Short mmCIF file of C-alpha atoms and ligand atoms in Angstrom, two decimals:
data_model
loop_
_atom_site.label_atom_id
_atom_site.label_comp_id
_atom_site.label_asym_id
_atom_site.label_seq_id
_atom_site.Cartn_x
_atom_site.Cartn_y
_atom_site.Cartn_z
CA MET M 1000 -22.72 7.57 -0.23
CA PHE M 1001 -20.56 4.59 -2.37
CA ASP M 1002 -21.03 4.22 -5.95
CA ARG M 1003 -20.62 0.23 -6.01
CA VAL M 1004 -18.17 -2.57 -4.39
CA LEU M 1005 -14.89 -2.01 -6.69
CA ILE M 1006 -13.53 -5.32 -5.20
CA SER M 1007 -14.73 -7.24 -3.00
CA LYS M 1008 -14.26 -9.00 0.56
CA GLU M 1009 -13.64 -12.22 -1.20
CA GLU M 1010 -11.80 -11.45 -4.15
CA ILE M 1011 -9.26 -9.41 -1.48
CA ASP M 1012 -9.17 -12.83 0.22
CA LYS M 1013 -8.07 -14.39 -3.02
CA LYS M 1014 -5.82 -11.56 -4.47
CA VAL M 1015 -3.58 -11.29 -1.43
CA LYS M 1016 -3.54 -15.20 -0.30
CA GLU M 1017 -1.78 -15.38 -4.72
CA ILE M 1018 0.42 -12.51 -3.66
CA SER M 1019 1.31 -13.95 -0.18
CA ALA M 1020 2.24 -17.19 -1.82
CA GLN M 1021 4.36 -15.38 -4.53
CA ILE M 1022 6.26 -14.09 -2.07
CA SER M 1023 6.73 -17.41 0.20
CA LYS M 1024 7.88 -18.77 -3.12
CA ASP M 1025 10.80 -15.88 -4.13
CA TYR M 1026 11.51 -14.65 -0.83
CA GLU M 1027 12.59 -18.53 0.56
CA GLY M 1028 15.62 -18.73 2.97
CA LEU M 1029 16.05 -14.84 2.64
CA ASN M 1030 14.09 -14.11 6.03
CA PRO M 1031 12.58 -10.33 4.52
CA VAL M 1032 11.53 -7.07 6.45
CA PHE M 1033 8.16 -6.35 5.54
CA ILE M 1034 7.38 -2.40 6.63
CA CYS M 1035 3.98 -1.81 6.75
CA ILE M 1036 3.45 2.03 5.41
CA MET M 1037 0.58 3.57 7.94
CA LYS M 1038 -1.60 4.06 7.88
CA GLY M 1039 -3.33 2.93 5.06
CA SER M 1040 -1.63 -0.60 4.06
CA MET M 1041 -2.31 -2.19 7.62
CA PHE M 1042 -4.98 -3.88 7.02
CA PHE M 1043 -3.46 -5.53 3.55
CA THR M 1044 -0.01 -6.20 5.32
CA ALA M 1045 -2.08 -7.63 8.49
CA ASP M 1046 -3.52 -10.24 5.72
CA LEU M 1047 -0.68 -10.78 3.87
CA LEU M 1048 1.34 -11.68 6.33
CA ARG M 1049 -0.77 -14.10 7.68
CA TYR M 1050 -0.47 -16.26 4.46
CA LEU M 1051 2.82 -16.41 4.60
CA THR M 1052 4.45 -19.99 4.85
CA ILE M 1053 8.33 -18.33 5.28
CA PRO M 1054 9.86 -16.85 8.18
CA ALA M 1055 9.62 -12.98 7.95
CA GLN M 1056 9.81 -9.99 10.09
CA LEU M 1057 7.56 -6.82 10.27
CA ASP M 1058 7.97 -3.27 11.09
CA PHE M 1059 6.60 -0.06 10.69
CA MET M 1060 6.40 3.34 9.63
CA CYS M 1061 4.13 6.09 9.40
CA VAL M 1062 5.08 8.61 6.12
CA SER M 1063 2.40 11.35 4.20
CA SER M 1064 2.31 13.36 0.64
CA TYR M 1065 -1.14 14.43 1.42
CA GLY M 1066 -1.66 16.16 4.82
CA SER M 1067 -5.58 17.40 4.39
CA SER M 1068 -5.66 18.00 0.97
CA THR M 1069 -6.56 15.02 -2.15
CA GLU M 1070 -3.34 15.78 -3.82
CA SER M 1071 -0.12 14.76 -3.87
CA SER M 1072 2.56 17.01 -2.18
CA GLY M 1073 5.13 15.10 -3.55
CA ILE M 1074 7.20 15.98 -0.21
CA LEU M 1075 7.95 12.73 1.77
CA LYS M 1076 7.39 13.68 5.37
CA ILE M 1077 8.27 10.75 7.38
CA LYS M 1078 5.49 11.43 11.00
CA THR M 1079 7.22 7.46 12.21
CA ASP M 1080 10.46 5.70 11.51
CA LEU M 1081 11.72 2.69 11.39
CA ALA M 1082 12.04 0.65 14.60
CA SER M 1083 14.80 -1.99 13.18
CA ASP M 1084 17.97 -1.13 11.38
CA ILE M 1085 17.28 -2.43 8.00
CA GLU M 1086 20.85 -3.48 6.30
CA GLY M 1087 21.89 -6.06 4.88
CA LYS M 1088 17.79 -6.96 4.53
CA HIS M 1089 16.01 -7.95 2.68
CA VAL M 1090 12.73 -5.20 2.37
CA ILE M 1091 9.69 -5.46 1.36
CA ILE M 1092 7.45 -2.28 2.04
CA VAL M 1093 4.05 -2.54 2.25
CA GLU M 1094 1.23 0.18 0.61
CA ASP M 1095 -2.08 -0.11 0.01
CA ILE M 1096 -2.63 2.35 -3.12
CA ILE M 1097 0.64 3.53 -5.75
CA ASP M 1098 -1.48 7.00 -7.06
CA SER M 1099 1.20 9.17 -7.87
CA GLY M 1100 3.79 7.68 -7.11
CA ASN M 1101 5.72 10.88 -5.09
CA THR M 1102 5.55 8.53 -1.94
CA LEU M 1103 6.96 5.02 -2.77
CA TYR M 1104 9.66 7.07 -5.00
CA ASN M 1105 10.75 8.68 -2.63
CA LEU M 1106 10.78 6.14 0.13
CA LYS M 1107 12.33 3.62 -1.84
CA ASN M 1108 15.06 5.94 -1.98
CA LEU M 1109 15.24 6.57 1.12
CA LEU M 1110 15.38 2.87 2.19
CA ALA M 1111 17.71 2.27 0.43
CA THR M 1112 20.85 4.87 1.74
CA ARG M 1113 20.25 3.02 4.47
CA ASN M 1114 22.01 -0.24 2.76
CA PRO M 1115 19.61 -3.08 2.51
CA ALA M 1116 20.20 -5.98 0.65
CA SER M 1117 16.99 -5.27 -1.46
CA VAL M 1118 14.44 -3.44 -1.58
CA LYS M 1119 10.93 -4.04 -3.42
CA ILE M 1120 7.28 -2.90 -3.68
CA CYS M 1121 4.39 -4.02 -3.15
CA ALA M 1122 1.20 -2.44 -3.58
CA PHE M 1123 -2.68 -3.82 -2.78
CA LEU M 1124 -3.92 -1.56 -5.46
CA ASP M 1125 -2.11 0.52 -8.06
CA LYS M 1126 -3.80 3.97 -10.11
CA PRO M 1127 -1.05 3.99 -13.28
CA ASP M 1128 -3.75 6.11 -14.94
CA ARG M 1129 -2.22 8.81 -12.07
CA ARG M 1130 1.67 8.07 -12.17
CA LEU M 1131 4.03 11.41 -11.99
CA ARG M 1132 6.70 9.03 -10.89
CA GLU M 1133 8.17 6.03 -12.66
CA VAL M 1134 8.49 3.54 -10.16
CA ALA M 1135 9.04 -0.75 -10.37
CA VAL M 1136 5.96 -2.52 -8.18
CA ASP M 1137 7.36 -5.29 -7.80
CA TYR M 1138 3.70 -7.38 -6.79
CA VAL M 1139 0.50 -5.48 -7.24
CA GLY M 1140 -2.93 -6.90 -6.27
CA TYR M 1141 -5.30 -4.83 -8.93
CA ALA M 1142 -5.04 -2.09 -11.25
CA ILE M 1143 -7.62 -0.02 -11.30
CA PRO M 1144 -9.42 3.10 -13.00
CA ASP M 1145 -9.17 6.94 -11.25
CA GLU M 1146 -11.57 7.03 -9.10
CA PHE M 1147 -12.07 7.48 -5.09
CA VAL M 1148 -11.93 4.84 -3.52
CA VAL M 1149 -11.82 3.70 0.38
CA GLY M 1150 -12.30 0.90 2.13
CA TYR M 1151 -9.88 -1.68 3.07
CA GLY M 1152 -7.51 0.84 4.61
CA LEU M 1153 -8.50 3.54 2.26
CA ASP M 1154 -9.62 6.49 4.04
CA TYR M 1155 -11.52 9.59 2.88
CA ASN M 1156 -10.16 12.32 5.59
CA GLU M 1157 -9.99 9.44 7.98
CA ASP M 1158 -13.67 7.69 7.45
CA PHE M 1159 -14.22 4.40 5.44
CA ARG M 1160 -10.80 2.32 6.52
CA THR M 1161 -12.22 -0.19 8.08
CA LEU M 1162 -14.92 -1.06 5.45
CA PRO M 1163 -14.22 -4.68 4.42
CA ASP M 1164 -14.16 -4.00 1.19
CA VAL M 1165 -12.79 -1.76 -1.89
CA ARG M 1166 -15.48 0.79 -3.12
CA ILE M 1167 -15.65 3.76 -4.95
CA LEU M 1168 -16.86 6.72 -3.05
CA SER M 1169 -19.57 8.77 -4.88
CA ARG M 1170 -18.07 12.84 -6.42
CA SER M 1171 -21.15 13.92 -4.28
CA VAL M 1172 -19.15 13.36 -1.27
CA TYR M 1173 -15.57 14.94 -2.12
CA GLU M 1174 -16.79 17.55 -4.09
CA LYS M 1175 -19.42 19.58 -1.83
C1 PRP Q 2589 -1.67 7.07 0.47
C2 PRP Q 2589 -1.52 5.64 0.58
C3 PRP Q 2589 0.11 6.07 0.01
C4 PRP Q 2589 0.14 6.82 -0.30
C5 PRP Q 2589 0.22 6.95 -2.57
O1 PRP Q 2589 -1.36 7.07 1.67
O2 PRP Q 2589 -1.65 4.93 1.55
O3 PRP Q 2589 1.39 5.74 1.47
O4 PRP Q 2589 -1.36 7.50 -0.55
O5 PRP Q 2589 -0.22 8.00 -2.69
P1 PRP Q 2589 0.79 8.92 -3.45
O6 PRP Q 2589 1.19 7.40 -4.99
O7 PRP Q 2589 0.26 9.72 -5.10
O8 PRP Q 2589 2.07 9.13 -3.41
P2 PRP Q 2589 -1.67 9.00 2.73
O9 PRP Q 2589 -1.03 9.64 3.04
O10 PRP Q 2589 -3.14 9.12 2.42
O11 PRP Q 2589 -1.91 7.87 4.35
P3 PRP Q 2589 -2.68 7.16 4.63
O12 PRP Q 2589 -2.03 5.69 4.64
O13 PRP Q 2589 -2.25 7.42 6.28
O14 PRP Q 2589 -4.10 7.21 4.18
#
């Protein structure tokens, strides 16, 4: 089923603490609003926010560029929008992974039209080899190779999100 564990639970925990400490330093006094992009980012967002040492707000968006395919369609579908108004706020978009970059490119542009004070991106995983759109990622956990990864929020057809670590899914699973 899995080729190997790519990032262990312990490594994840250490990295999330580091990113959280950096954001806490950078956003001191700014009361940022974190936007958790569902569903993949829910585990990372929850862990990240738990380690913050500054006050912050939380909102959610449910978007998709994929449908049931494994290739990004490039078109952003908003399934559930934010509950709050981000005008004048310092926004941090939290993603589990940036792949083609389509989702974050379109999302950042969309949120910028709502007049926030700033918009930055925090992604736990980055697959730079797959990038189709230039997107500046301000906080990143790990750059990873172009493998199909699951766990820590990442799914294959909605399975494996609940694994505590990040694993490489065997080709035999998704190429059958
Ligand atoms: C995944 C991931 C990002 C996006 C990244 O979401 O959470 O939102 O794909 O890919 P991109 O850089 O090629 O746009 P997905 O649409 O699979 O939804 P999910 O978070 O509910 O799993």
